[in-house]
PDB file of C-alpha atoms in Angstrom:
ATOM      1  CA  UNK X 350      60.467 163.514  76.036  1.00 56.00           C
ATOM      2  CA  UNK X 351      63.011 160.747  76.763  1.00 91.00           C
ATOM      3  CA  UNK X 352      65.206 159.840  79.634  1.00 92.00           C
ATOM      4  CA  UNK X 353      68.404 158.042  79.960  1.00 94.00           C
ATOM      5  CA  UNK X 354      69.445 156.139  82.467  1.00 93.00           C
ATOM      6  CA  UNK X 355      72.926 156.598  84.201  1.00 95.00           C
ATOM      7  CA  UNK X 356      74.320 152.937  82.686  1.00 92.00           C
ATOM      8  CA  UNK X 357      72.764 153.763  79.387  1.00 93.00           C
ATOM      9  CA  UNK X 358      74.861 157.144  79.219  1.00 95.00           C
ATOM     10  CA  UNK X 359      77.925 155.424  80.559  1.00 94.00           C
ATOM     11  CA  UNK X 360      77.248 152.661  77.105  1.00 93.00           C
ATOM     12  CA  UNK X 361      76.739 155.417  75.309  1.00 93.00           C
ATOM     13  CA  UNK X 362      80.192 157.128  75.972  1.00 92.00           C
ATOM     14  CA  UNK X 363      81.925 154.134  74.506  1.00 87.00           C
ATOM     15  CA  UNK X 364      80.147 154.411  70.897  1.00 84.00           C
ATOM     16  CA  UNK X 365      81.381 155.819  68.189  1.00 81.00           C
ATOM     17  CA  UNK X 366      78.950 158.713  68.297  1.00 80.00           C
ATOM     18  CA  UNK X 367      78.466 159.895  71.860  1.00 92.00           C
ATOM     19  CA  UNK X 368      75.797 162.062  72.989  1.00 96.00           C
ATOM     20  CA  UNK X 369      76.392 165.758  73.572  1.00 98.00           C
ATOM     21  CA  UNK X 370      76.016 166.020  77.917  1.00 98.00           C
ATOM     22  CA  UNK X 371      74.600 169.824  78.413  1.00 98.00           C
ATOM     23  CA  UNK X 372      74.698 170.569  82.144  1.00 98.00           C
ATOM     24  CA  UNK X 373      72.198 173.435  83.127  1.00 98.00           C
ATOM     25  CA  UNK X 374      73.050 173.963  86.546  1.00 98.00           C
ATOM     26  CA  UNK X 375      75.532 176.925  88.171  1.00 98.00           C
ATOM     27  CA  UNK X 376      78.663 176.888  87.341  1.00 98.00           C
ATOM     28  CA  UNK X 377      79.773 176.948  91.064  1.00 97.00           C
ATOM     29  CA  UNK X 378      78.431 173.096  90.873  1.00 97.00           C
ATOM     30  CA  UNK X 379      79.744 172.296  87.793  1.00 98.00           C
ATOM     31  CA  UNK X 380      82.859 173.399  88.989  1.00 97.00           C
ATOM     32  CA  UNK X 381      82.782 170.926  92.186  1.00 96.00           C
ATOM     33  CA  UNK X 382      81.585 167.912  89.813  1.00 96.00           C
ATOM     34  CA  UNK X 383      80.799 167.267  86.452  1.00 97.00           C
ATOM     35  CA  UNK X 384      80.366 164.452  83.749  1.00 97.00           C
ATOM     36  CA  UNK X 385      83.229 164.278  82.076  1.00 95.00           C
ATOM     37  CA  UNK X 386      83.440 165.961  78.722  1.00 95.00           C
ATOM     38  CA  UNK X 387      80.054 167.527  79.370  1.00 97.00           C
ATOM     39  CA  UNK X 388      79.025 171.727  78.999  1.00 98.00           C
ATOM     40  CA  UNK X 389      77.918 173.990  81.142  1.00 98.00           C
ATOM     41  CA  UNK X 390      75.296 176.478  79.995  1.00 98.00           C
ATOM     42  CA  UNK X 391      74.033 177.672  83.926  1.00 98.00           C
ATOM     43  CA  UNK X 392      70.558 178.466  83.248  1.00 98.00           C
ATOM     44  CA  UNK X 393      68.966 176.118  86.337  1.00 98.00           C
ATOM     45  CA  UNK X 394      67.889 178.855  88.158  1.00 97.00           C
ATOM     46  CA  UNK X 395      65.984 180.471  85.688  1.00 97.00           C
ATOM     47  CA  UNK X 396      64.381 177.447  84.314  1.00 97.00           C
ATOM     48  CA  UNK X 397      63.283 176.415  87.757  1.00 95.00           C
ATOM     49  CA  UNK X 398      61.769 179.756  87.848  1.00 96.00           C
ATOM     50  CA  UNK X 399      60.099 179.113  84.793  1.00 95.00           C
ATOM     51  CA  UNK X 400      62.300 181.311  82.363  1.00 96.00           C
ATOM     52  CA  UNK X 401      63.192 179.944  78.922  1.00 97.00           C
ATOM     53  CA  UNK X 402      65.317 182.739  77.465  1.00 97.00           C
ATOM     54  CA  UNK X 403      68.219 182.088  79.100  1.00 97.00           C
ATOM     55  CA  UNK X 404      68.364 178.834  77.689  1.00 98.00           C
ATOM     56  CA  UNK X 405      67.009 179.726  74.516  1.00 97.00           C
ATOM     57  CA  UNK X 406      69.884 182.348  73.871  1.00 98.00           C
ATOM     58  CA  UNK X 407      72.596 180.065  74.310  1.00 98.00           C
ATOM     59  CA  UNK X 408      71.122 177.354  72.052  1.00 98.00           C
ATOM     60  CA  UNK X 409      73.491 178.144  69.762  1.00 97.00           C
ATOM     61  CA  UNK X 410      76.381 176.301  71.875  1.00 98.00           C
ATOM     62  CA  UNK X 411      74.229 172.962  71.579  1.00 98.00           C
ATOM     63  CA  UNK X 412      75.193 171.127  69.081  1.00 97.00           C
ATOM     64  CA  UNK X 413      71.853 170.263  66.859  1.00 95.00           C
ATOM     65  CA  UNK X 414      73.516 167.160  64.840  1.00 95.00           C
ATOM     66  CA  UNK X 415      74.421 165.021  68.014  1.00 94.00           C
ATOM     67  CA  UNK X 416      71.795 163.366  70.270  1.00 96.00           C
ATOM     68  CA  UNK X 417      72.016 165.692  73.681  1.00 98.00           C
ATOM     69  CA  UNK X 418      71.413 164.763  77.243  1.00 98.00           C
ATOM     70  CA  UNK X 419      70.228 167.285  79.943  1.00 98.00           C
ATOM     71  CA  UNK X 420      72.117 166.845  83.666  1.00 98.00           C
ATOM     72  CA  UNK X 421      70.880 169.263  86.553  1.00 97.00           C
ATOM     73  CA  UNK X 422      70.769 168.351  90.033  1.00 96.00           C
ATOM     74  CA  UNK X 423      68.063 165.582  90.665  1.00 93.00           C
ATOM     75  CA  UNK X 424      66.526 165.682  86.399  1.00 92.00           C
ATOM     76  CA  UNK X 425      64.013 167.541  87.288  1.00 93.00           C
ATOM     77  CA  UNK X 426      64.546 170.744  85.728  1.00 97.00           C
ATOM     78  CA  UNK X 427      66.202 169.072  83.256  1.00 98.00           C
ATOM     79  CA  UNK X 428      63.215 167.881  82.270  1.00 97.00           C
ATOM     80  CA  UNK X 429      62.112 171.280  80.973  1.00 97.00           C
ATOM     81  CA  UNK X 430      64.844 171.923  79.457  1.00 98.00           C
ATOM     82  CA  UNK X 431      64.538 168.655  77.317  1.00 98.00           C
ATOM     83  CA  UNK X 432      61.072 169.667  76.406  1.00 97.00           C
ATOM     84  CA  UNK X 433      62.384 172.899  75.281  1.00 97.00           C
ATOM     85  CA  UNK X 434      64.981 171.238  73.199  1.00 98.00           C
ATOM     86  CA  UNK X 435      62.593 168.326  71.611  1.00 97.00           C
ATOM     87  CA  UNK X 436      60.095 171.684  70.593  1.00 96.00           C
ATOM     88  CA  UNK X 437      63.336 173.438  68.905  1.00 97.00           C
ATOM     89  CA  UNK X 438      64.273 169.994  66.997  1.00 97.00           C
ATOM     90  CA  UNK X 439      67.072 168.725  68.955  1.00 97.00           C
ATOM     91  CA  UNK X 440      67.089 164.811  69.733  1.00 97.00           C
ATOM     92  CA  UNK X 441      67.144 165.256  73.666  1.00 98.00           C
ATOM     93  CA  UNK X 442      67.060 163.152  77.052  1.00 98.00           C
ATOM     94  CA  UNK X 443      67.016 163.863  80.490  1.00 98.00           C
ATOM     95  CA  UNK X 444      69.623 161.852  82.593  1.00 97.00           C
ATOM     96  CA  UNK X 445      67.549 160.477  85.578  1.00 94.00           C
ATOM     97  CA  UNK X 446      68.935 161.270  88.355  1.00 92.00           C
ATOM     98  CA  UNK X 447      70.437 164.129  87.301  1.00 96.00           C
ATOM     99  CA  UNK X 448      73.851 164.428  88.868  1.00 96.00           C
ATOM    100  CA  UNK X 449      72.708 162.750  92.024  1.00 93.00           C
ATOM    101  CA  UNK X 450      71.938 159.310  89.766  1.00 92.00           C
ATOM    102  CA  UNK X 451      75.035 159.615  87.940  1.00 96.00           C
ATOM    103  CA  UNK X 452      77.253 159.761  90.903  1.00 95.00           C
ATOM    104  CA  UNK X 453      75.194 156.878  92.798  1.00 91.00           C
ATOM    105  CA  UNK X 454      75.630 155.011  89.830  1.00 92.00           C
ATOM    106  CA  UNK X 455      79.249 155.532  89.187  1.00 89.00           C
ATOM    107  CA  UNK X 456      79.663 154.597  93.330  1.00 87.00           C
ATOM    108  CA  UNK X 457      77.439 151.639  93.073  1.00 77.00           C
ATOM    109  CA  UNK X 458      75.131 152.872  96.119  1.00 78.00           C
ATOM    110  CA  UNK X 459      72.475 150.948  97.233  1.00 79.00           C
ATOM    111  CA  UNK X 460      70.289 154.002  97.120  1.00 79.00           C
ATOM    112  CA  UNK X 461      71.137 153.974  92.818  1.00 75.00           C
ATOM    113  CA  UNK X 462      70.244 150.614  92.685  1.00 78.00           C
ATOM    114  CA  UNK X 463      67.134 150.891  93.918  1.00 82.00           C
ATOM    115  CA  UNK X 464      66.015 153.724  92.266  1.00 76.00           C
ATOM    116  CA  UNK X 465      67.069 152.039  88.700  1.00 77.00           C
ATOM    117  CA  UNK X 466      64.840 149.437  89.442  1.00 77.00           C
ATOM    118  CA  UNK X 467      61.967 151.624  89.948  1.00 80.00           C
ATOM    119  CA  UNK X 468      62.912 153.466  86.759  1.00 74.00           C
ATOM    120  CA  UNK X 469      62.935 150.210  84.729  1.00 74.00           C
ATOM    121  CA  UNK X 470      59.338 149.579  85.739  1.00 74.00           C
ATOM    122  CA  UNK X 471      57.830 153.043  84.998  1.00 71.00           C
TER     123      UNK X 471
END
C-alpha cells in the first residue's frame, strides 16, 4: 500500500495525467471542504466499522485506468480503503494526512511541516 504526500498530490495535479482523488468520508464534510476536482463515495463510516460492501458496490464509479488517491479525515481509514483497492487491481495511495494534511499543507502550518518531516523519515 502506498501513500502520497500532500506536495506530491499538489505535483501531481499539474501532470498531464492526474490521479483520480476518491474522498470516502460523509458527504456533510465533503460538502464543507474538499480537494478540488475530487469524488465523494461516503462510505467512512462503514469502513471504520469494518464494512467493505459499501465501498465495494460503488467501485464501479472509480475509475480503474487512472492512478487513485484515498482522502478521509486524518488517512487512516483511508488506509483500508487503499488496501481494498490495491486487492481489486486499482493503482491506489492514501493521502497522509487525509484532509487534515492537505489543508495544513495548502496553509503552510507549522504543525504540516513537521509532520512531513516525520513522514519523509518513515
Amino acid at each position: 500500500m502506498t501513500r502520497l504526500l500532500p506536495s506530491e498530490l499538489d505535483e501531481r495535479f499539474s501532470a498531464n495525467d492526474p490521479p483520480f482523488v476518491l474522498d470516502i468520508r460523509p458527504a456533510s464534510d465533503y460538502g464543507d471542504d474538499a480537494i478540488e476536482g475530487s469524488y465523494n463515495v461516503p462510505v467512512y463510516h462503514e469502513l471504520r466499522g469494518g464494512d467493505e460492501t459499501s465501498l465495494r458496490d460503488r467501485l464501479d464509479e472509480v475509475p480503474s485506468d487512472r492512478d487513485v488517491v484515498v482522502v478521509c479525515k486524518m488517512g487512516i481509514v483511508a488506509k483500508r480503503a487503499t488496501s481494498l483497492l490495491d486487492d481489486e487491481g486499482y493503482d491506489a495511495a492514501t493521502l497522509a494526512g487525509g484532509m487534515s494534511g492537505w489543508n495544513g499543507y495548502r496553509n503552510g502550518t507549522l504543525g504540516y511541516k513537521i509532520r512531513s518531516l516525520v513522514w519523509r523519515l518513515f
